[in-house]
Amino acid sequence: MSARWETEGLQTVGIVCLVFMFLKLMHLLGLIDITETDSSDSDLELSQVRHQPEGLDQLQTQTKFTKKELQSLYRGFKTECPSGLVDEETFKMIYSQFFPQGDATTYAHFLFNAFDLDRNGSIRFEDFVIGLSVLLRGTVTEKLNWAFNLYDINKDGYITKEEMLLIMQSIYDMMGRYTYPMVKDEAPSEHVEKFFQKMDRNRDGVVTIDEFIETCQKDENIMSSMQLFENVI
Amino acid sequence: MAAGVAAWLPFARAAAIGWMPVANCPMPVAPRDHSKRQDELIILNVSGRRFQTWRTTLDRYPDTLLGSSEKEFFYNEEAKEYFFDRDPEAFRSVLNFYRTGKLHYPRAECIQAYDEELSFFGIIPEIIGDCCYEEYKDRKRENAERLQDDQEDKKDFKPPNMTFRETIWRAFENPHTSTMALVFYYVTGFFIAISVLTNVVETVPCGSTSQKDISCGQRYTVAFFCMDTACVMIFTVEYLLRLFAAPSRYLFMRSVMSIIDVVAIFPYYIGLVMTDNEDVSGAFVTLRVFRVFRIFKFSRHSQGLRILGYTLKSCASELGFLLFSLTMAIIIFATVMFYAEKGSSSTKFTSIPASFWYTIVTMTTLGYGDMVPKTIAGKIFGSICSLSGVLVIALPVPVIVSNFSRIYHQNQRADKRRAQKKARLARIRIAKKGSSNAYLQTKRNGLLNELLDLTASEEEQQHLNKTKSLLESQHHHLLHCLEKTTGHDFVDEQLFEQNCLEGALQPYRSRTPSTSSLEGMTGTCCSRRTKRSVPLPIANAPASHAHPLALTHTLPKSPGLQELSAINIQCAEKQIHSSSRSNLNMQTNEVDRRNCKQQKVTTAIISIQTANTGSPAEDGGHGLPNRGASVVTTTSSNIIKVSAL
């Protein structure tokens, strides 16, 4: 009796298998459709967003570059980013190539935020060129403003110790491991302490823009180093 | 750094202002860019095609030709551009490298030409982008193999001092090098065939005695034994000789062929040692099976077999996959069939291993029919089994086939190259000959120049002088200086051999004043040999231009060695196409043609006819010039005999 059941059972299994394979074959041939989800809905999305910059004349009024300089800048920009927009990943990748020994991604992130004025996640050529104009052709005050903006991560007008620590850590990250003398783990925080001692006049734990500018203007080293990159372009 | 990223360096430097307020130490001074000029367009003229780019684009890679000051060597002041006399097609990829930072290899380009271009412009090929790197490497490897084949073919030249051992080894490895080796090769092949045939025929039943059929082997024991002995003798001798001659005996003994040899002859010796003991003879019979390995010895004789073996070796992974998947499928289906057929009575599927046989026979679509499922489930699974068997076996087979085809074609190509090698070497030889012949030619013509100085008119003289290019005349002057330095002269082969042959012939020309002065010019500090060997008159053998590539020496039809008093001026119409850049081989045809017209040569000069080859294919000559109506171009050779005084 059990032998018969075994045979029957196996026969059933065989028939079930056959039916399944038949259905699969039909599905493959496209005669019936048994999938539930539609997998081809995102094909219509355009692959890339493109951005055209404002005209050359407008940019000339907005920045302090000459026409030729703007042309040369744009050529370099467009070669690296043909779509006209730099997103954060590309920016990090480009910036990291200049610092092969360390990890420049964190600092690049802060830098990206400093350049991306309208906080839309990508740098257009205008942002790029305006930022550069400030850095290279701006007055010392403008440059210091820009630096303050860089350090102030949440853009609330105050540099706190935590923000400064993050910035400092990212700068030290760019150095990498192989340095002389070795970068100790406390080095960034020590550096931050020194910075706050210098900058924070009223000892309230934050640095405001006025304190910052005032202190920097009194420091000769800083003032001279601001002029360092005058003729980069 | 990539090219585009270099454009962002100013940005990175500007952003460094962000570090200034937190800096501990004062900053270093920035490097000054003294050559501060506006970015300008540079024109690169490559063989007429003008490329333009920004100066900064080229400056991205300062260790290449275009990026460094080396390009100033190519600057053309008048046109204010850089001129390169190179291939514009290949230059495109070079310039694109500067623009995009990626070097691409154009597939239509010849690999050697491309390499040369790259090395000219100072770009290392290793930076070819990933997209094109594989193709580049493949082509490079093919090229290297081709060159290697050429090198290997040179091995055929027998090095002069070879020990006896090396001679034998060479004879074994390349049978076509000597007749003895060839004879031995064929003899061994014949004996292998005989041996295999003997083994086969031995088992055929021929005739019957009392109860049963006996095989031929048992009937004609002695004959077969003799045959076997002879074959084994030959094989043993061969093996021992190879062992003796092998450069590395250890390696030889480990090689596949030698193992096959050993396995082939071993059973015989064991048989000799073995007695007619009943117990042992069973094992002895098994050993005789190994005699069939003798057929593998044919692989030394047949290249196809070797290729097959090599293919199987190289497809080891595919074969392994085939085997593995087959095994998996066999086990699965055997299990299923066993349980499916368990219920039915008197079934042949008694166990899973017993079902293996059914599964294998079904999957390879053999279908003997000795084991057949009887239940419905068994039949269903049996059909699934045969369908999947076809698939599993059909998958790796094309890979193996394509591997075999590739290797086979490679071998074909190698054989073709070897066959063409002769023609190729002949070509190369002729090219070399052409160059030296041009010099010898010019020497003779130079004499004629002096000769005609006396007789020719002014303009003809100028024509004469112009026909030789500056390059050629300088080259010939150089060779002439070498002659003077060593005190010996260049001659061509034929003349040299002739001179060796007639050692005793005296110079017997009738000297005229002009020729004696010529003698002074061309004679060196050496003696009669020189005088004899410099063929004074212009004797040009007609060039047999049947096929530009297969040029050989041809002796002229009238091989008169020394003709006392006549000038044979043979003008041959030559087809010369100007192809290569070197004009060194340019034949001075015009001189010949002119001389054909010259009826004014009155001196008697010995003509020693030499057989020159005509211009090789690589001559950079020029075509038949149109010299007005004075040139009579008729058929192949016009022999103008100018009588002597």
PDB file of C-alpha atoms in Angstrom, chain A residues 64 130-131 133-149 209 212-213 217 226, chain B residues 17:
ATOM      1  CA  LYS A  64      36.417  90.917 -10.681  1.00  0.00           C
ATOM      2  CA  ILE A 130      32.040  84.204  -7.502  1.00  0.00           C
ATOM      3  CA  GLY A 131      33.814  82.267  -4.806  1.00  0.00           C
ATOM      4  CA  SER A 133      36.613  86.135  -7.250  1.00  0.00           C
ATOM      5  CA  VAL A 134      36.324  86.731  -3.535  1.00  0.00           C
ATOM      6  CA  LEU A 135      39.323  84.606  -2.773  1.00  0.00           C
ATOM      7  CA  LEU A 136      41.617  85.985  -5.382  1.00  0.00           C
ATOM      8  CA  ARG A 137      40.499  89.486  -6.060  1.00  0.00           C
ATOM      9  CA  GLY A 138      38.567  90.428  -3.000  1.00  0.00           C
ATOM     10  CA  THR A 139      39.540  92.712  -0.153  1.00  0.00           C
ATOM     11  CA  VAL A 140      40.989  91.298   2.997  1.00  0.00           C
ATOM     12  CA  THR A 141      37.728  91.764   4.797  1.00  0.00           C
ATOM     13  CA  GLU A 142      35.888  89.842   2.125  1.00  0.00           C
ATOM     14  CA  LYS A 143      38.385  87.045   2.371  1.00  0.00           C
ATOM     15  CA  LEU A 144      38.075  86.926   6.102  1.00  0.00           C
ATOM     16  CA  ASN A 145      34.333  86.857   5.727  1.00  0.00           C
ATOM     17  CA  TRP A 146      34.633  83.954   3.432  1.00  0.00           C
ATOM     18  CA  ALA A 147      36.879  82.099   5.872  1.00  0.00           C
ATOM     19  CA  PHE A 148      34.444  82.738   8.677  1.00  0.00           C
ATOM     20  CA  ASN A 149      31.692  81.375   6.505  1.00  0.00           C
ATOM     21  CA  ILE A 209      32.404  87.591  12.954  1.00  0.00           C
ATOM     22  CA  PHE A 212      37.259  87.093  14.130  1.00  0.00           C
ATOM     23  CA  ILE A 213      37.937  89.969  11.769  1.00  0.00           C
ATOM     24  CA  GLN A 217      43.533  92.181  11.316  1.00  0.00           C
ATOM     25  CA  MET A 226      45.964  86.518   2.898  1.00  0.00           C
TER      26      MET A 226
ATOM     27  CA  ILE B  17      42.882  80.834   2.186  1.00  0.00           C
TER      28      ILE B  17
END
